[in-house]
Amino acid sequence: MQSVRNPDAGKVKLLLFGEFISAIKSSLRNPWLNISLLVTLLFLYTPIIVLIIFSFNDSRRNIVWKGFTLKYYKKMFSNEILLEAFLNSIVIALITTILSLVLGVLTAILLWRFQFPLKSLYQGMVMIPVIVPEICIGIAFLVFFNMIGWPSDLIWPLSLAKIIFAHSLFCFPFVAIVVRAKLVNLNWECEEAAKDLGANAWHVYRDIWLPHLKPSLIAGGLLAFTLSLDDFVITFFTSGPETITLPIKIYSMVRFSVTPEVNAASTVLIVVTILSVCTAIFLQKENLKKGSFE
Amino acid sequence: MSAPLISLQGLSKSFQGNDAVKFVDLTVDKGEFYGILGPSGCGKTTLLKMIAGLEEPSAGRVIIDGLDMSPVPANRRPVNTVFQSYAIFPHMSLEDNISYGLKLKGIGSGELKKRVLDMLDVVDLKGLERRWPDQLSGGQLQRVALARALIMQPKVVLLDEPLAALDAKLRETMKYELVKIQKEIGITFIMVTHDQQEALSMMDKIAVMNEGRIQQVDQPNLLYEKPKNLFVANFIGSANCLMGRVAKVEKGRTHVMLADLNQEIIAFSCENFKVSDRVQVIIRPEKLTFQDIELPSNHEKTINRVSGKLLEIIYHGGVSTFRVGFKNKNLKPLIVSQLNDDQQTKDGYRIGSHVEVCWRLDAATLVPVI
């Protein structure tokens, strides 16, 4: 399970990027902390940095540095199959994010606010997609879609539905966890106060719940987006020949040879992920500035 | 007096079979600062929430200004609440917090600004309107909560333990501030508290509550002087309690035989007791005195007397508290409290010495034992 989930662990670390920076600042005072921090950083980021550097390598073979070039980026951006895969990935990730947010928020509210029989069982079942190895979920989907005879000849955006369903299933529990954690410290009396001042149910959602949940919606949405964007295992079992995503495409390119073009494509994936994380951190900071307590 | 502003009729609430509030009948007049006083868990907050409409009663009705509020949801009642946690919206500025209710009502921005400014003046928060809640102190948050309720010009403002979260010094200031604001604007306040000092010093009228029932409704001084039962006597201030049986009833005077002390005492009584009724004799510590040797034994100050042994003297500064034990060790010692203004009380008593404790006819309150 651990090895299958490794990409997610990396993502959580990225989410903690902001804290990392402050850790660096505080460690400047303590040399031992400095050293351990340095080793950790090296360990985490050296492979990524090497990958990015070698995407600019002017060589067919990706072992020796031969000089700087952008030609593999040019090559990549003229590779239509690669671009199509990239577009597929983005569309899937965006729709998955929206679906996961809706499902995740509803689940979180259900678990937080209501009491019903077998609640703890339900609570455990919601978390199953987080715990079960991805490979199992992938195979389960493969079998399931075959069994119900899901049509495989749909036109383009609809043909992605299979992957989107599968991604939403394993992404929404993450949203639910993040949102529920935030719901716990919602002051009940704020809701009552709003009602007391004349708010109806819609006003309460708009003025009390939404602003309170905003940071967790950003964090949860981002988690879903990046999980979906670079998912390989589940996508591998649910995509057809017409619906290639970027990670699948990169994988198939590697099977021929590891050219710098592969590095370039991977770099783009990394940049998109890091950019979205930074956006989220920025949005959260803005939110904090506006005075919401943590 | 005209019809009451608020009347509660047989109001009850039970949570999963547990009765939190049991058949409460109350009337509150316009302009009153009304207190609901009781220990924690006595149902007072539930009662308040039922008036606000935030809690549905299991039985009974809330009538405000002649209208039955049963079908009216919380957001349309002419009532606003100051919550215990203040419930200031954390993502809105102070100004937005205060104007929230008016905005929902659709008040135009011109009038809105004016009313917010007026209100900031009333609660003394001028110049802070751009602040965020996390930049305000506890006392300021409390004022925001009050302003947010008052600006709606409700018929009643409900306050749920508004001072509980403040430190002692601030609480003292806010106490008088609240009373001042209430008298200034003349809106009826109903405030829930567990602090008897707060209740006595702030309120026009107090309903004492215990275990979901109203124990007594009275003005603060009557509540203290004439408690209707032992719970009220003990809850408000401290009280000495002696058990006895009515021995003789004269006009306005009742003779009580104290079984444990084998001694008779006399008290004024307005209740109609019958001979051999069981009663509790309740006496406030400051109404007890030590016998003055110069006074004749039939003097009105010393008409009732019991003897005991001085167990303890506790010095409080302005007053001292004495504990006097009886021969019968099972009886609770009497608590006597004396002003430390004369030399005699300071020097005259030694722990272990024999003392005579006396009280006047009107010092004790007789309470029937049910």
XYZ file of C-alpha atoms in Angstrom:
664
model
C 0.000 0.000 0.000
C 2.782 2.351 0.988
C 4.530 2.163 -2.345
C 1.305 2.661 -4.288
C 0.473 5.782 -2.269
C 3.877 7.377 -2.555
C 2.844 10.038 -5.078
C 0.153 11.230 -2.654
C 2.638 11.490 0.162
C 4.689 13.744 -2.065
C 1.684 15.929 -2.610
C 0.951 16.334 1.044
C 4.526 17.474 1.436
C 3.984 20.031 -1.286
C 0.899 21.262 0.522
C 3.057 21.802 3.572
C 5.449 23.865 1.481
C 4.521 27.042 3.338
C 5.352 25.496 6.681
C 8.575 24.221 5.186
C 9.679 27.751 4.439
C 9.057 28.861 7.994
C 10.905 25.758 9.212
C 13.898 26.862 7.177
C 13.759 30.306 8.764
C 13.664 28.969 12.312
C 16.342 26.365 11.697
C 18.909 28.988 10.700
C 19.538 29.436 14.401
C 20.349 25.793 15.081
C 23.186 24.151 13.080
C 22.038 20.583 13.711
C 18.570 21.389 12.487
C 20.231 23.014 9.484
C 22.078 19.880 8.556
C 19.139 17.546 8.963
C 16.993 19.942 6.988
C 19.531 20.072 4.199
C 19.751 16.288 3.984
C 15.965 16.001 3.919
C 15.656 18.604 1.193
C 18.356 16.946 -0.882
C 16.717 13.587 -0.490
C 13.308 14.903 -1.485
C 14.144 17.211 -4.291
C 17.343 15.998 -5.979
C 15.550 13.541 -8.295
C 13.058 16.206 -9.315
C 15.735 18.801 -9.909
C 17.822 16.365 -11.951
C 14.740 15.510 -13.995
C 14.082 19.162 -14.736
C 17.741 19.917 -15.590
C 17.979 17.028 -18.006
C 14.867 18.177 -19.865
C 17.179 20.853 -21.284
C 19.883 18.347 -22.222
C 20.962 18.406 -25.844
C 21.331 14.650 -26.221
C 19.252 11.728 -27.449
C 20.351 9.647 -24.520
C 19.597 11.030 -21.140
C 22.708 10.106 -19.209
C 25.477 12.600 -20.023
C 25.037 16.365 -20.126
C 25.810 17.590 -23.632
C 24.640 21.188 -23.558
C 21.564 23.411 -23.164
C 18.644 23.248 -25.575
C 14.916 23.927 -25.723
C 14.355 21.660 -28.669
C 12.658 18.934 -26.654
C 10.110 21.452 -25.418
C 9.489 22.517 -29.003
C 9.223 18.881 -29.996
C 6.829 18.225 -27.164
C 4.561 21.133 -28.029
C 4.346 19.947 -31.630
C 3.521 16.406 -30.543
C -0.239 16.318 -31.018
C -0.817 13.098 -29.134
C 1.048 14.483 -26.142
C -0.950 17.731 -26.225
C -4.198 15.821 -26.502
C -3.188 13.728 -23.495
C -2.396 16.899 -21.592
C -5.783 18.412 -22.473
C -7.515 15.191 -21.389
C -5.680 15.283 -18.067
C -6.679 18.882 -17.390
C -10.345 18.340 -18.300
C -10.541 15.189 -16.178
C -8.845 16.913 -13.250
C -11.139 19.948 -13.401
C -14.394 17.979 -13.565
C -13.138 15.561 -10.922
C -12.357 18.507 -8.644
C -15.900 19.860 -8.950
C -17.535 16.466 -8.410
C -15.257 15.647 -5.482
C -15.973 18.996 -3.859
C -19.730 18.479 -4.083
C -19.588 14.877 -2.862
C -16.934 15.606 -0.261
C -18.723 18.599 1.262
C -22.041 16.737 1.393
C -20.358 13.740 3.032
C -18.557 15.941 5.544
C -21.781 17.722 6.512
C -23.663 14.441 6.755
C -21.057 12.955 9.072
C -20.713 16.110 11.151
C -24.270 17.187 11.637
C -26.538 14.172 11.559
C -26.925 11.106 13.707
C -28.194 7.966 12.022
C -27.990 4.216 12.577
C -24.722 2.562 11.494
C -23.061 5.946 11.212
C -19.625 4.686 12.224
C -19.847 1.909 9.663
C -20.731 4.446 6.983
C -17.905 6.676 8.137
C -15.453 3.817 7.745
C -16.797 2.900 4.336
C -16.357 6.409 3.008
C -12.671 6.174 3.841
C -12.202 2.861 2.023
C -10.993 4.461 -1.236
C -8.226 6.152 0.767
C -7.085 2.906 2.362
C -7.541 0.317 -0.366
C -4.510 0.045 -2.712
C -5.054 1.959 -5.908
C -4.312 -1.086 -8.008
C -7.310 -2.856 -6.448
C -9.589 0.092 -7.147
C -8.284 0.165 -10.714
C -9.016 -3.503 -11.297
C -12.391 -3.166 -9.569
C -13.331 -0.411 -11.988
C -12.114 -2.390 -14.971
C -14.284 -5.340 -13.970
C -17.224 -3.125 -13.045
C -17.308 -1.147 -16.298
C -17.018 -4.388 -18.284
C -19.798 -5.993 -16.314
C -22.310 -3.171 -16.816
C -21.228 -2.917 -20.459
C -20.188 0.732 -20.396
C -20.057 1.897 -24.033
C -16.492 2.391 -25.252
C -17.294 4.300 -28.440
C -18.524 7.616 -26.973
C -17.439 10.907 -28.551
C -14.689 12.975 -26.959
C -15.737 14.753 -23.792
C -18.163 11.949 -22.869
C -15.522 9.313 -23.422
C -13.680 10.712 -20.409
C -16.649 10.044 -18.102
C -15.350 6.624 -17.081
C -12.061 8.060 -15.846
C -13.823 10.992 -14.197
C -16.111 8.657 -12.238
C -13.197 6.589 -11.075
C -11.147 9.659 -10.098
C -14.049 11.265 -8.252
C -14.522 8.102 -6.229
C -10.995 8.074 -4.873
C -10.668 11.857 -4.578
C -13.824 12.841 -2.708
C -12.877 11.173 0.604
C -9.828 13.445 0.740
C -12.094 16.470 0.333
C -14.447 15.067 2.986
C -11.588 14.639 5.482
C -10.280 18.174 4.994
C -13.731 19.805 5.077
C -14.858 17.848 8.114
C -11.771 18.871 10.056
C -12.714 22.471 9.380
C -16.389 21.984 10.240
C -15.458 20.800 13.723
C -14.417 24.294 14.781
C -17.389 26.100 13.283
C -19.049 27.999 16.118
C -22.643 26.761 16.306
C -23.708 30.000 17.859
C -22.604 31.913 14.743
C -25.256 30.068 12.783
C -27.829 30.767 15.480
C -26.740 34.395 15.611
C -27.277 34.757 11.868
C -30.761 33.242 12.118
C -31.474 35.452 15.090
C -30.591 38.499 12.979
C -33.007 37.480 10.233
C -31.030 35.093 8.039
C -32.807 32.261 6.233
C -31.158 28.935 5.401
C -29.580 30.275 2.207
C -28.120 33.312 3.984
C -26.633 31.019 6.630
C -24.870 28.973 3.939
C -23.670 32.023 2.075
C -22.576 34.144 5.037
C -21.542 31.639 7.695
C -20.709 28.246 6.214
C -19.069 29.236 2.950
C -16.617 31.789 4.372
C -15.731 29.415 7.173
C -15.160 26.473 4.840
C -13.372 28.448 2.124
C -9.815 27.476 3.128
C -10.767 23.822 3.384
C -12.575 23.975 0.033
C -9.440 25.390 -1.575
C -7.214 22.795 0.090
C -9.592 19.916 -0.645
C -10.184 21.002 -4.222
C -6.463 21.320 -4.810
C -5.854 17.886 -3.350
C -8.481 16.417 -5.682
C -7.079 18.323 -8.672
C -3.490 17.199 -8.224
C -4.450 13.637 -7.260
C -6.474 13.358 -10.446
C -3.977 15.180 -12.650
C -1.110 12.788 -12.079
C -2.968 9.584 -11.282
C -1.540 6.675 -13.175
C -2.749 3.379 -11.727
C -6.517 3.904 -11.740
C -6.406 5.738 -15.057
C -4.416 2.902 -16.567
C -7.280 0.492 -15.917
C -10.117 2.810 -16.931
C -8.768 4.597 -20.006
C -9.190 3.321 -23.531
C -7.042 3.955 -26.616
C -9.017 7.155 -27.290
C -8.601 8.575 -23.819
C -4.902 8.848 -23.068
C -3.889 11.083 -20.152
C -0.511 12.696 -19.655
C 0.864 10.208 -17.082
C -0.212 7.285 -19.292
C 1.385 8.924 -22.323
C 4.622 9.563 -20.448
C 4.641 5.928 -19.364
C 4.234 4.692 -22.917
C 6.985 7.041 -24.136
C 9.340 5.662 -21.492
C 8.750 2.165 -22.775
C 10.557 3.080 -25.974
C 13.353 5.160 -24.505
C 13.865 7.814 -21.858
C 14.441 10.826 -24.065
C 14.610 14.410 -22.768
C 11.124 14.795 -24.268
C 9.870 12.600 -21.443
C 11.657 14.872 -18.998
C 10.077 17.908 -20.619
C 6.579 16.446 -20.346
C 7.200 15.494 -16.718
C 8.509 18.982 -16.008
C 5.290 20.463 -17.353
C 3.294 18.201 -15.063
C 5.422 19.231 -12.074
C 5.131 22.921 -12.923
C 1.332 22.727 -13.223
C 1.118 20.950 -9.870
C 3.435 23.367 -8.077
C 1.671 26.375 -9.582
C -1.705 25.183 -8.349
C -0.295 24.540 -4.873
C 1.190 28.035 -4.789
C -2.113 29.521 -5.916
C -3.873 27.727 -3.094
C -1.356 28.903 -0.500
C -1.708 32.429 -1.822
C -5.515 32.260 -1.652
C -5.366 30.926 1.894
C -3.017 33.699 2.956
C -5.412 36.246 1.475
C -8.170 34.653 3.444
C -6.178 34.853 6.654
C -5.406 38.499 6.034
C -9.127 39.120 5.874
C -9.255 38.144 9.497
C -10.632 34.638 9.690
C -9.377 32.928 12.845
C -7.696 29.601 12.586
C -50.039 48.225 34.403
C -50.888 47.261 30.843
C -50.535 43.757 29.385
C -47.065 42.237 29.786
C -44.630 42.421 26.857
C -43.682 38.778 27.089
C -45.568 35.977 28.636
C -44.521 32.373 28.754
C -47.355 29.923 29.286
C -46.593 26.399 30.444
C -43.383 26.377 28.444
C -41.666 22.975 28.533
C -38.832 21.293 26.730
C -37.535 17.771 26.953
C -34.484 16.304 25.253
C -34.806 12.554 24.680
C -37.063 12.115 27.679
C -35.085 14.422 29.977
C -37.067 17.459 30.995
C -34.873 20.526 30.697
C -37.645 23.053 31.263
C -40.866 22.164 33.073
C -44.067 24.205 32.748
C -42.581 27.657 33.085
C -44.996 30.569 33.429
C -43.445 34.007 33.400
C -44.405 37.532 32.511
C -41.962 40.276 31.630
C -43.024 43.908 31.497
C -41.866 46.448 28.965
C -38.609 48.191 29.811
C -37.649 45.728 32.511
C -34.178 44.329 33.060
C -35.276 40.801 33.787
C -32.959 38.116 35.088
C -33.148 34.367 34.937
C -30.832 33.023 37.611
C -29.909 29.428 38.253
C -27.060 26.944 38.533
C -25.591 25.538 35.331
C -27.761 22.905 33.734
C -30.981 24.238 35.246
C -32.514 24.884 31.827
C -32.151 28.650 31.743
C -30.319 28.783 28.392
C -32.899 26.425 26.878
C -35.619 28.756 28.106
C -33.881 31.693 26.444
C -33.477 29.814 23.164
C -37.172 28.996 23.146
C -37.984 32.696 23.460
C -35.589 33.423 20.578
C -37.134 30.621 18.512
C -33.850 28.734 18.229
C -35.290 25.836 20.188
C -38.746 24.360 19.619
C -40.800 23.991 22.835
C -42.222 20.551 23.628
C -45.287 22.238 25.081
C -46.538 25.690 25.955
C -46.437 29.054 24.233
C -44.297 32.161 23.963
C -46.354 35.310 23.579
C -44.610 38.543 22.648
C -46.620 41.756 22.604
C -49.889 39.840 22.418
C -48.834 37.611 19.504
C -48.348 33.869 19.780
C -44.827 33.185 18.499
C -45.297 29.425 17.932
C -45.535 29.632 14.136
C -42.904 32.389 13.818
C -39.350 31.184 13.019
C -36.317 32.679 14.755
C -35.411 34.932 11.842
C -38.767 36.749 12.017
C -39.187 37.220 15.768
C -38.870 40.725 17.231
C -36.130 39.381 19.482
C -32.342 39.490 19.260
C -29.772 37.604 21.241
C -26.333 38.261 22.677
C -24.748 34.825 22.709
C -22.500 33.421 25.375
C -19.601 33.000 22.936
C -20.655 36.350 21.380
C -20.795 34.489 18.032
C -19.154 37.391 16.216
C -18.815 36.449 12.534
C -15.040 35.988 12.205
C -14.844 36.783 8.506
C -16.623 40.128 8.731
C -15.324 43.471 9.938
C -16.826 45.017 13.047
C -18.992 47.275 10.925
C -20.243 44.394 8.768
C -21.011 42.387 11.883
C -23.132 45.154 13.352
C -24.954 45.955 10.126
C -25.553 42.320 9.136
C -29.156 42.162 10.321
C -30.089 45.504 8.790
C -28.583 44.500 5.434
C -30.727 41.357 5.418
C -33.708 43.588 6.093
C -32.789 45.595 2.996
C -32.138 48.915 4.732
C -30.581 51.436 2.326
C -26.895 52.282 2.708
C -27.517 55.881 3.805
C -29.685 54.999 6.769
C -27.534 51.934 7.439
C -24.405 54.069 7.886
C -26.183 56.448 10.182
C -27.632 53.759 12.381
C -24.302 51.936 12.623
C -22.558 55.155 13.663
C -25.229 55.880 16.264
C -24.907 52.375 17.628
C -21.098 52.558 17.778
C -21.598 55.645 19.878
C -23.982 53.872 22.255
C -21.607 50.966 22.874
C -18.515 53.176 22.851
C -16.733 51.568 19.885
C -16.311 54.643 17.700
C -13.341 54.531 15.350
C -13.006 50.747 15.389
C -15.488 50.009 12.601
C -12.790 48.785 10.174
C -11.305 46.342 12.684
C -11.553 42.578 12.340
C -12.873 40.465 15.205
C -9.439 38.964 15.938
C -8.125 42.461 16.560
C -10.649 43.124 19.328
C -10.484 42.345 23.043
C -13.070 40.269 24.892
C -14.828 43.351 26.227
C -14.972 44.934 22.785
C -16.345 41.738 21.230
C -19.041 41.801 23.854
C -19.994 45.326 22.879
C -20.105 44.305 19.231
C -22.469 41.465 20.103
C -24.657 43.875 22.035
C -24.600 46.476 19.268
C -25.474 43.846 16.677
C -28.594 42.976 18.658
C -29.595 46.517 19.665
C -29.339 47.957 16.148
C -32.265 45.755 15.103
C -34.449 47.702 17.545
C -36.042 44.514 18.831
C -38.785 44.409 21.426
C -36.573 42.267 23.626
C -32.839 41.635 23.830
C -31.883 38.245 25.225
C -28.473 37.937 26.869
C -27.006 34.506 27.535
C -24.362 34.768 30.286
C -22.899 37.856 28.613
C -20.293 38.497 31.299
C -19.143 34.936 31.959
C -16.227 35.060 29.526
C -14.781 38.337 30.812
C -12.162 38.717 33.528
C -13.273 39.910 36.962
C -12.339 43.567 36.590
C -13.904 43.965 33.159
C -17.009 42.141 34.328
C -17.497 44.715 37.071
C -17.325 47.583 34.543
C -19.515 45.885 31.958
C -22.134 45.170 34.596
C -22.843 48.848 35.124
C -22.354 49.600 31.441
C -25.068 47.107 30.487
C -27.502 48.533 33.029
C -26.724 52.062 31.853
C -27.298 51.190 28.191
C -30.497 49.341 29.009
C -31.921 52.309 30.957
C -30.810 54.730 28.227
C -32.487 53.016 25.302
C -35.333 51.480 27.280
C -35.430 48.144 25.459
C -36.484 45.165 27.580
C -33.544 42.917 28.497
C -33.815 39.316 29.585
C -30.488 38.087 30.871
C -29.532 34.602 31.914
C -26.824 34.181 34.530
C -25.571 31.768 37.145
C -23.910 34.539 39.147
C -26.127 35.744 41.985
C -24.063 38.881 42.600
C -24.522 39.857 38.970
C -28.246 39.232 39.196
C -28.764 41.138 42.435
C -26.854 44.203 41.327
C -28.175 44.484 37.762
C -31.731 43.351 37.520
C -35.128 44.820 38.199
C -36.680 41.436 38.669
C -35.238 37.962 38.962
C -36.671 34.515 38.313
C -34.681 31.876 40.177
C -34.650 28.574 38.364
C -33.618 25.095 39.420
C -34.024 21.751 37.678
C -36.172 23.241 34.971
C -38.648 24.944 37.303
C -39.072 28.504 38.448
C -38.457 28.623 42.207
C -39.279 32.240 42.926
C -39.836 35.471 41.036
C -39.156 38.681 42.943
C -37.245 41.903 43.146
C -33.612 41.373 44.185
C -34.063 42.644 47.759
C -37.148 40.523 48.413
C -35.418 37.505 46.941
C -32.625 37.985 49.440
C -34.732 38.953 52.436
C -37.697 36.642 51.923
C -36.605 33.505 50.115
C -39.515 31.161 49.481
C -37.509 27.989 49.908
C -34.152 26.665 51.013
C -32.827 26.436 47.440
C -33.359 30.148 46.852
C -31.947 30.994 50.290
C -28.796 28.978 49.687
C -28.344 29.992 46.078
C -28.608 33.701 46.769
C -25.996 34.595 49.353
C -25.327 32.195 52.175
C -27.855 31.107 54.759
C -28.100 29.295 58.074
C -30.854 26.772 58.257
C -32.402 25.234 61.383
C -35.123 22.579 61.335
C -38.133 22.857 63.563
C -41.863 22.425 64.147
C -44.445 25.152 64.665
C -45.342 25.206 68.369
C -47.703 28.166 68.618
C -49.210 30.668 66.177
C -50.030 34.188 67.389
C -51.082 37.166 65.320
C -48.137 37.637 62.902
C -45.791 35.691 65.144
C -44.897 32.064 64.935
C -43.191 30.092 67.688
C -40.978 27.352 66.404
C -39.580 24.494 68.470
C -36.089 23.652 67.265
C -36.005 19.902 67.691
C -32.239 19.498 67.501
C -31.542 22.212 70.071
C -34.614 21.577 72.200
C -35.324 25.286 72.292
C -38.099 27.618 71.122
C -37.629 30.666 68.895
C -40.050 33.330 67.636
C -40.297 34.818 64.158
C -42.532 37.173 62.232
C -44.339 35.251 59.587
C -46.678 36.183 56.785
C -47.320 32.583 55.783
C -50.228 30.848 57.461
C -48.633 28.080 59.411
C -50.508 25.584 61.551
C -49.304 24.082 64.787
C -46.948 21.105 64.255
C -46.132 22.059 60.637
C -42.512 21.251 59.837
C -40.569 24.394 58.945
C -37.053 25.510 58.122
C -35.794 28.617 59.876
C -33.524 30.525 57.507
C -31.286 33.284 58.858
C -28.725 35.304 56.930
C -25.240 35.339 58.564
C -25.150 39.129 58.907
C -28.457 39.145 60.835
C -26.939 37.077 63.619
C -25.147 38.904 66.447
C -23.296 37.876 69.540
C -25.058 38.743 72.770
C -24.360 42.142 74.141
C -23.970 41.814 77.887
C -25.435 45.236 78.606
C -28.764 44.393 76.985
C -31.514 42.776 79.062
C -32.364 39.267 77.912
C -35.877 40.236 76.778
C -34.588 43.061 74.568
C -35.816 42.809 70.962
C -32.265 42.343 69.678
C -31.774 39.264 71.785
C -35.231 37.768 71.839
C -33.943 34.643 70.069
C -30.727 33.135 71.291
C -28.820 29.892 70.972
C -25.549 29.011 72.629
C -22.533 27.362 71.097
C -18.769 27.231 70.866
C -16.709 29.471 68.603
C -14.940 27.166 66.139
C -13.285 29.486 63.677
C -12.805 33.130 62.789
C -12.170 34.021 59.157
C -10.991 37.541 58.490
C -12.163 39.069 55.163
C -11.099 42.681 55.664
C -14.307 44.641 56.085
C -16.113 41.761 57.677
C -15.209 38.643 59.610
C -17.005 35.326 59.506
C -17.414 33.259 62.647
C -18.381 29.618 62.746
C -20.284 28.573 65.827
C -20.701 24.862 66.581
C -23.392 23.290 68.729
C -23.070 20.614 71.398
C -24.708 18.209 68.992
C -21.813 17.656 66.572
C -24.138 16.457 63.791
C -25.612 19.910 63.375
C -24.102 22.239 60.828
C -22.275 25.111 62.546
C -23.920 28.541 62.350
C -22.221 31.140 60.236
C -22.174 34.617 61.744
C -20.800 37.554 59.874
C -19.884 40.818 61.604
C -18.561 44.156 60.466
C -15.057 44.739 61.747
C -15.830 48.264 62.881
C -15.839 47.999 66.644
C -13.000 47.035 68.859
C -15.070 44.433 70.651
C -15.501 42.051 67.747
C -11.799 42.233 67.039
C -10.559 41.422 70.499
C -13.489 39.985 72.387
C -13.674 36.498 70.971
C -11.314 33.580 71.300
C -11.616 30.342 69.411
C -13.077 27.708 71.708
C -14.886 30.202 73.927
C -18.584 29.960 74.713
C -20.816 32.407 72.793
C -24.494 33.274 72.663
C -25.818 33.920 69.149
C -28.915 36.152 68.958
C -31.269 37.453 66.327
C -34.273 39.725 66.094
C -37.863 38.781 65.458
C -37.719 39.854 61.832
C -34.327 38.336 61.040
C -35.457 34.816 60.275
C -37.591 33.580 57.389
C -39.778 30.530 57.889
C -40.072 28.162 54.967
C -42.471 25.234 54.936
C -40.958 21.799 54.465
C -42.813 19.942 51.771
